[in-house]
Coordinates of C-alpha atoms in Angstrom, one line a residue:
M527 CA -66.8 -77.0 -76.3
N528 CA -67.6 -76.1 -79.8
Y529 CA -70.4 -73.8 -78.5
L530 CA -67.7 -72.1 -76.2
L531 CA -65.4 -71.6 -79.1
Y532 CA -68.2 -70.1 -81.3
L533 CA -69.0 -67.7 -78.6
K534 CA -65.6 -66.7 -78.2
R535 CA -65.4 -65.9 -81.8
S536 CA -68.7 -64.1 -81.6
F537 CA -67.7 -61.9 -79.0
T538 CA -64.4 -60.9 -80.6
R539 CA -65.9 -60.3 -84.0
N540 CA -69.0 -58.4 -82.7
P541 CA -68.2 -57.0 -79.2
K542 CA -70.4 -54.0 -79.7
R543 CA -73.6 -55.9 -80.2
H544 CA -72.9 -58.0 -77.1
L545 CA -71.7 -54.8 -75.2
S546 CA -75.1 -53.0 -75.9
L547 CA -77.1 -55.9 -74.6
F548 CA -74.8 -56.3 -71.5
V549 CA -75.6 -52.5 -70.7
V550 CA -79.1 -52.8 -71.0
V551 CA -79.2 -55.7 -68.6
T552 CA -76.8 -54.0 -66.2
C553 CA -78.8 -50.9 -66.2
A554 CA -82.1 -52.8 -65.7
L555 CA -80.4 -54.7 -62.5
I556 CA -79.1 -51.4 -60.9
L557 CA -82.2 -49.7 -59.7
P558 CA -84.0 -52.7 -58.0
L559 CA -80.6 -53.5 -56.3
L560 CA -80.2 -49.9 -55.1
I561 CA -83.8 -49.8 -53.5
S562 CA -83.0 -53.4 -52.0
I563 CA -79.9 -52.2 -50.4
Y564 CA -81.6 -49.1 -49.0
R565 CA -84.2 -51.3 -47.6
D566 CA -81.9 -53.8 -46.0
S567 CA -80.0 -50.7 -44.5
D568 CA -83.2 -49.1 -43.3
A569 CA -84.3 -52.4 -41.5
Y570 CA -80.9 -53.1 -40.1
G571 CA -80.9 -49.4 -38.8
M572 CA -84.3 -50.0 -37.1
E573 CA -83.0 -53.2 -35.6
Q574 CA -80.1 -51.6 -34.1
Y575 CA -82.2 -48.7 -32.9
L576 CA -84.7 -51.0 -31.0
L577 CA -81.8 -53.1 -29.6
D578 CA -80.2 -50.0 -28.1
Q579 CA -83.2 -48.5 -27.0
T580 CA -84.7 -51.5 -25.1
K581 CA -81.4 -53.1 -24.0
G582 CA -83.1 -56.4 -24.7
E583 CA -85.1 -55.9 -21.4
T584 CA -88.8 -55.7 -20.7
Y585 CA -88.9 -52.9 -18.2
H586 CA -86.9 -49.6 -17.8
I587 CA -87.5 -47.8 -14.5
A588 CA -86.1 -44.4 -15.0
N589 CA -85.1 -41.8 -12.4
A590 CA -84.3 -44.6 -10.0
T591 CA -81.5 -44.6 -7.2
E592 CA -79.6 -47.6 -5.8
A593 CA -81.8 -47.4 -2.7
D594 CA -85.0 -48.4 -4.8
V595 CA -83.2 -51.6 -6.3
P596 CA -84.1 -53.9 -3.3
Y597 CA -87.8 -53.2 -4.0
F598 CA -87.7 -55.0 -7.4
E599 CA -85.8 -58.2 -6.0
N600 CA -87.1 -61.7 -5.7
I601 CA -90.1 -61.0 -7.9
A602 CA -91.4 -64.3 -9.3
G603 CA -91.0 -64.5 -13.1
L604 CA -88.8 -61.7 -13.4
S605 CA -85.0 -61.3 -13.6
A606 CA -82.8 -59.8 -10.9
P607 CA -82.7 -56.2 -11.4
S608 CA -79.9 -54.3 -12.7
F609 CA -78.9 -50.7 -12.0
Q610 CA -77.1 -48.5 -14.5
N611 CA -77.1 -44.8 -15.0
G612 CA -80.3 -44.0 -13.0
T613 CA -82.1 -46.9 -14.5
I614 CA -83.2 -50.4 -13.4
Y615 CA -83.7 -52.8 -15.8
L616 CA -86.0 -55.9 -15.4
S617 CA -86.9 -58.8 -17.8
I618 CA -89.6 -61.5 -17.9
L619 CA -87.6 -64.8 -17.7
S620 CA -90.1 -66.9 -19.9
D621 CA -90.2 -66.0 -23.8
D622 CA -93.7 -67.6 -23.8
E623 CA -95.0 -65.3 -20.9
W624 CA -93.4 -62.3 -22.5
K625 CA -95.1 -63.1 -25.8
D626 CA -98.6 -63.5 -24.2
R627 CA -100.3 -60.1 -23.8
E628 CA -102.4 -61.1 -20.6
T629 CA -99.3 -62.3 -18.8
V630 CA -97.6 -59.0 -19.5
V631 CA -100.5 -57.1 -18.2
Y632 CA -100.0 -59.2 -15.0
Y633 CA -96.6 -58.5 -14.6
D634 CA -97.0 -54.7 -15.3
S635 CA -99.3 -54.7 -12.2
L636 CA -96.6 -56.2 -10.0
V637 CA -93.9 -53.8 -11.3
Q638 CA -96.4 -50.8 -10.6
Q639 CA -96.9 -52.0 -7.0
Q640 CA -93.3 -52.2 -6.3
V641 CA -92.8 -48.6 -7.9
S642 CA -95.7 -47.5 -5.5
A643 CA -94.0 -49.2 -2.6
T644 CA -90.7 -47.3 -3.1
G645 CA -92.4 -44.0 -2.4
N646 CA -90.3 -42.3 -5.2
E647 CA -92.8 -40.4 -7.1
S648 CA -90.2 -39.7 -9.9
L649 CA -89.9 -43.2 -11.2
I650 CA -91.1 -43.7 -14.8
V651 CA -91.9 -47.3 -16.0
H652 CA -91.2 -47.9 -19.7
G653 CA -92.3 -51.3 -20.9
Y654 CA -91.3 -53.0 -24.3
T655 CA -92.7 -55.9 -26.1
Y656 CA -90.7 -59.3 -27.0
E657 CA -90.3 -58.4 -30.6
N658 CA -89.1 -54.6 -29.8
A659 CA -86.8 -56.0 -27.2
H660 CA -85.2 -58.4 -30.1
G661 CA -85.0 -55.8 -32.7
V662 CA -88.1 -56.5 -34.5
S663 CA -90.4 -53.4 -35.4
T664 CA -94.2 -53.8 -34.7
D665 CA -95.0 -50.2 -36.2
E666 CA -97.5 -51.5 -39.1
G667 CA -98.4 -47.9 -40.0
G668 CA -94.8 -46.6 -40.4
F669 CA -91.6 -48.7 -40.7
L670 CA -93.3 -52.0 -41.9
A671 CA -95.7 -50.1 -44.3
I672 CA -92.5 -48.3 -45.8
Q673 CA -90.6 -51.8 -46.1
E674 CA -93.7 -53.5 -47.9
A675 CA -94.0 -50.4 -50.3
L676 CA -90.2 -50.6 -51.2
L677 CA -90.6 -54.4 -51.7
V678 CA -93.7 -53.9 -54.2
I679 CA -92.0 -51.2 -56.0
N680 CA -89.0 -53.2 -56.5
F681 CA -90.9 -56.2 -58.2
F682 CA -92.9 -53.6 -60.3
I683 CA -89.6 -52.1 -61.5
I684 CA -88.4 -55.7 -62.2
L685 CA -91.4 -56.4 -64.4
I686 CA -91.3 -53.1 -66.1
S687 CA -87.4 -53.7 -66.9
V688 CA -88.6 -56.8 -68.8
F689 CA -90.0 -55.0 -71.5
S690 CA -86.9 -52.9 -72.1
I691 CA -84.8 -56.0 -72.0
Q692 CA -87.2 -57.9 -74.4
S693 CA -87.0 -55.1 -77.0
A694 CA -83.4 -55.0 -76.9
Y695 CA -83.0 -58.7 -76.9
S696 CA -85.2 -59.0 -79.8
S697 CA -83.1 -56.3 -81.8
H698 CA -79.8 -58.4 -80.6
L699 CA -81.2 -61.4 -82.2
N700 CA -82.0 -59.6 -85.4
Q701 CA -78.6 -58.4 -85.8
F702 CA -77.5 -62.1 -85.7
A703 CA -79.9 -63.2 -88.3
P704 CA -77.2 -63.6 -91.1
D705 CA -74.9 -65.8 -88.7
V706 CA -77.9 -67.9 -87.8
G707 CA -78.8 -68.6 -91.4
T708 CA -75.1 -69.4 -92.2
L709 CA -75.3 -72.0 -89.3
V710 CA -78.4 -73.4 -90.5
S711 CA -76.9 -73.8 -94.2
C712 CA -74.0 -75.6 -92.4
G713 CA -76.4 -78.2 -90.9
A714 CA -77.1 -76.6 -87.4
N715 CA -80.6 -77.4 -86.2
K716 CA -82.7 -75.2 -84.0
R717 CA -81.8 -76.9 -80.8
Q718 CA -78.0 -76.2 -81.4
I719 CA -78.7 -72.6 -82.3
A720 CA -80.9 -72.1 -79.2
L721 CA -78.1 -73.6 -77.0
V722 CA -75.6 -71.2 -78.3
F723 CA -77.9 -68.1 -77.6
A724 CA -78.6 -69.7 -74.0
V725 CA -75.0 -70.1 -73.3
E726 CA -74.4 -66.5 -74.4
F727 CA -77.5 -65.3 -72.3
V728 CA -76.1 -66.9 -69.1
V729 CA -72.6 -65.6 -69.8
I730 CA -74.0 -62.0 -70.2
F731 CA -76.4 -62.1 -67.3
G732 CA -73.6 -63.5 -65.0
M733 CA -71.4 -60.6 -66.0
A734 CA -74.2 -57.9 -65.8
A735 CA -75.1 -59.3 -62.2
L736 CA -71.7 -59.0 -61.1
C737 CA -71.1 -55.5 -62.4
S738 CA -74.6 -54.3 -61.3
V739 CA -73.9 -55.7 -57.7
L740 CA -70.6 -53.7 -57.4
L741 CA -72.1 -50.5 -59.0
S742 CA -75.0 -50.6 -56.8
V743 CA -73.0 -51.1 -53.6
G744 CA -70.7 -48.5 -54.5
I745 CA -73.2 -46.0 -55.4
M746 CA -75.1 -46.6 -52.3
K747 CA -72.1 -46.4 -50.1
I748 CA -71.3 -43.0 -51.7
L749 CA -74.9 -41.8 -50.9
F750 CA -74.7 -43.0 -47.3
C751 CA -71.2 -41.1 -46.8
T752 CA -72.6 -37.9 -48.4
F753 CA -75.7 -38.1 -46.2
L754 CA -73.5 -38.6 -43.1
E755 CA -72.0 -35.3 -43.8
L756 CA -75.2 -33.4 -43.9
K757 CA -76.5 -31.9 -40.7
N758 CA -80.0 -32.5 -39.0
V759 CA -80.1 -36.2 -40.3
Q760 CA -82.9 -37.8 -38.3
G761 CA -83.3 -41.5 -37.7
L762 CA -80.9 -44.3 -38.7
S763 CA -81.9 -45.0 -42.1
W764 CA -79.0 -43.1 -43.6
L765 CA -76.6 -43.8 -40.7
L766 CA -76.0 -47.6 -40.9
F767 CA -75.0 -49.1 -44.3
H768 CA -75.8 -52.8 -44.7
V769 CA -76.0 -55.2 -47.6
E770 CA -78.1 -58.3 -47.0
A771 CA -76.4 -60.9 -49.4
K772 CA -79.5 -63.2 -49.2
N773 CA -81.8 -60.4 -50.5
I774 CA -79.5 -59.7 -53.2
M775 CA -79.3 -63.2 -54.3
L776 CA -83.1 -63.3 -54.2
H777 CA -83.4 -60.3 -56.4
L778 CA -80.9 -61.8 -58.9
L779 CA -82.7 -65.0 -58.9
L780 CA -86.1 -63.6 -59.7
F781 CA -84.6 -61.4 -62.5
F782 CA -82.9 -64.5 -63.8
I783 CA -86.1 -66.5 -64.0
V784 CA -88.0 -63.6 -65.7
L785 CA -85.6 -62.9 -68.1
A786 CA -85.1 -66.5 -68.9
S787 CA -88.8 -66.7 -69.7
V788 CA -88.5 -63.6 -72.0
F789 CA -85.4 -65.4 -73.5
G790 CA -87.6 -68.4 -74.3
V791 CA -90.3 -66.6 -75.9
T792 CA -88.1 -64.3 -78.0
M793 CA -86.1 -67.3 -79.1
F794 CA -89.4 -69.1 -80.1
K795 CA -90.5 -66.2 -82.2
F796 CA -87.1 -65.8 -83.6
S797 CA -87.0 -69.6 -84.6
R798 CA -90.2 -69.2 -86.6
R799 CA -88.4 -67.2 -89.4
S800 CA -87.5 -69.2 -92.4
T801 CA -84.0 -70.0 -93.1
W802 CA -84.1 -68.2 -96.6
N803 CA -85.2 -64.9 -94.7
M804 CA -82.3 -65.4 -92.3
L805 CA -79.6 -65.9 -95.0
H806 CA -80.8 -62.9 -97.0
W807 CA -81.7 -60.6 -94.0
D808 CA -79.1 -57.9 -94.9
E809 CA -80.4 -57.9 -98.5
N810 CA -84.0 -57.9 -97.4
I811 CA -83.3 -54.8 -95.2
S812 CA -81.3 -52.9 -97.7
N813 CA -84.2 -53.4 -100.4
K814 CA -87.0 -52.5 -98.2
K815 CA -88.3 -49.0 -98.7
C816 CA -88.6 -46.8 -95.6
R817 CA -91.9 -45.3 -95.3
F818 CA -92.3 -42.5 -92.9
K819 CA -95.7 -41.4 -91.3
K820 CA -97.0 -38.1 -92.2
V821 CA -96.3 -35.5 -89.7
A822 CA -99.5 -34.3 -88.2
I823 CA -99.9 -30.7 -86.9
H824 CA -101.2 -30.4 -83.5
S825 CA -102.4 -27.9 -81.1
T826 CA -99.0 -26.7 -79.8
P827 CA -95.3 -27.1 -81.0
A828 CA -94.5 -29.1 -78.0
V829 CA -97.1 -31.7 -78.8
S830 CA -96.0 -32.0 -82.4
L831 CA -92.6 -32.4 -81.4
G832 CA -93.3 -35.0 -79.0
R833 CA -95.3 -37.1 -81.6
L834 CA -92.4 -36.6 -84.0
W835 CA -90.0 -37.8 -81.7
K836 CA -92.0 -40.9 -80.7
Q837 CA -92.5 -41.7 -84.6
R838 CA -88.9 -41.3 -85.6
T839 CA -87.0 -42.8 -82.4
N840 CA -86.2 -46.3 -82.3
K841 CA -88.4 -48.4 -80.1
T842 CA -85.5 -50.1 -78.3
F843 CA -84.2 -46.8 -77.1
R844 CA -87.4 -45.5 -76.1
T845 CA -88.0 -48.5 -73.7
C846 CA -84.2 -48.2 -72.5
L847 CA -85.1 -44.8 -71.3
L848 CA -87.7 -46.4 -68.8
V849 CA -84.9 -47.8 -67.1
A850 CA -82.3 -45.2 -67.6
V851 CA -84.4 -42.2 -66.5
P852 CA -85.3 -43.5 -62.9
I853 CA -81.8 -44.3 -62.4
M854 CA -80.3 -40.9 -63.3

């Protein structure tokens, strides 16, 4: 309870410090969640497309009439034919046989024999695999490759975001150095101080996770509604909005584990500073002389301006741009 009371007072006394860390974590979470929602929507759209196309059946015999239906009755291993809108539907009864490629080839020959027996040369047979009939895509070069690429990009963005958060969190701890020195002088040990910041980390991450999920869902919903109003939209990627809660939780869990590791490393480095330095942190900073690097003259003004901006800009701000620019 004492830790919570201290955090409450810390949040009320220094809201801007906590708010800056909250914004950085939220921005770092938004982009991976946006990609995750699009990936889930794309997968859900493909599933619905395959289910609508295959109707859950193995064979579609197009351009048929009701007179052709009796030719496909009582075929061993196949379901009774159903006729709808000029198409006869047949399905392999055994899932194991449907999954076996050799058995499917055997049933293909049986269906082709019955097609020839009808004498209707306009009949066209479409066969579907077990996976496609159950909404699972087998297009390794297209859909599955895109899904894997999005997943790899998501993990890469999470790792890149860690550097931005690590820099922001290190700056956040440095701002609280005088308070830590005061706690140490009052008898607090390293474990108690680390526990205070750990509780703060959990609270900020929880609030940032909730806010980022709401923002990501809202942004993607707006994008989906916008694309629906456009003409010539091909495919179902932007037609079916779907959020998979399991994938959202997995992304948040991965982010929490990575950030917890960063938190531990940063706290370890922070704890190695002496008590005297933490007590006199403000005084040391105020007495420290600021030394600026000499501006070098480069080939073009653009290069000189870029080098000058990099030398004079805060490192935390530069690392935050790695997350902010892609989101924008």
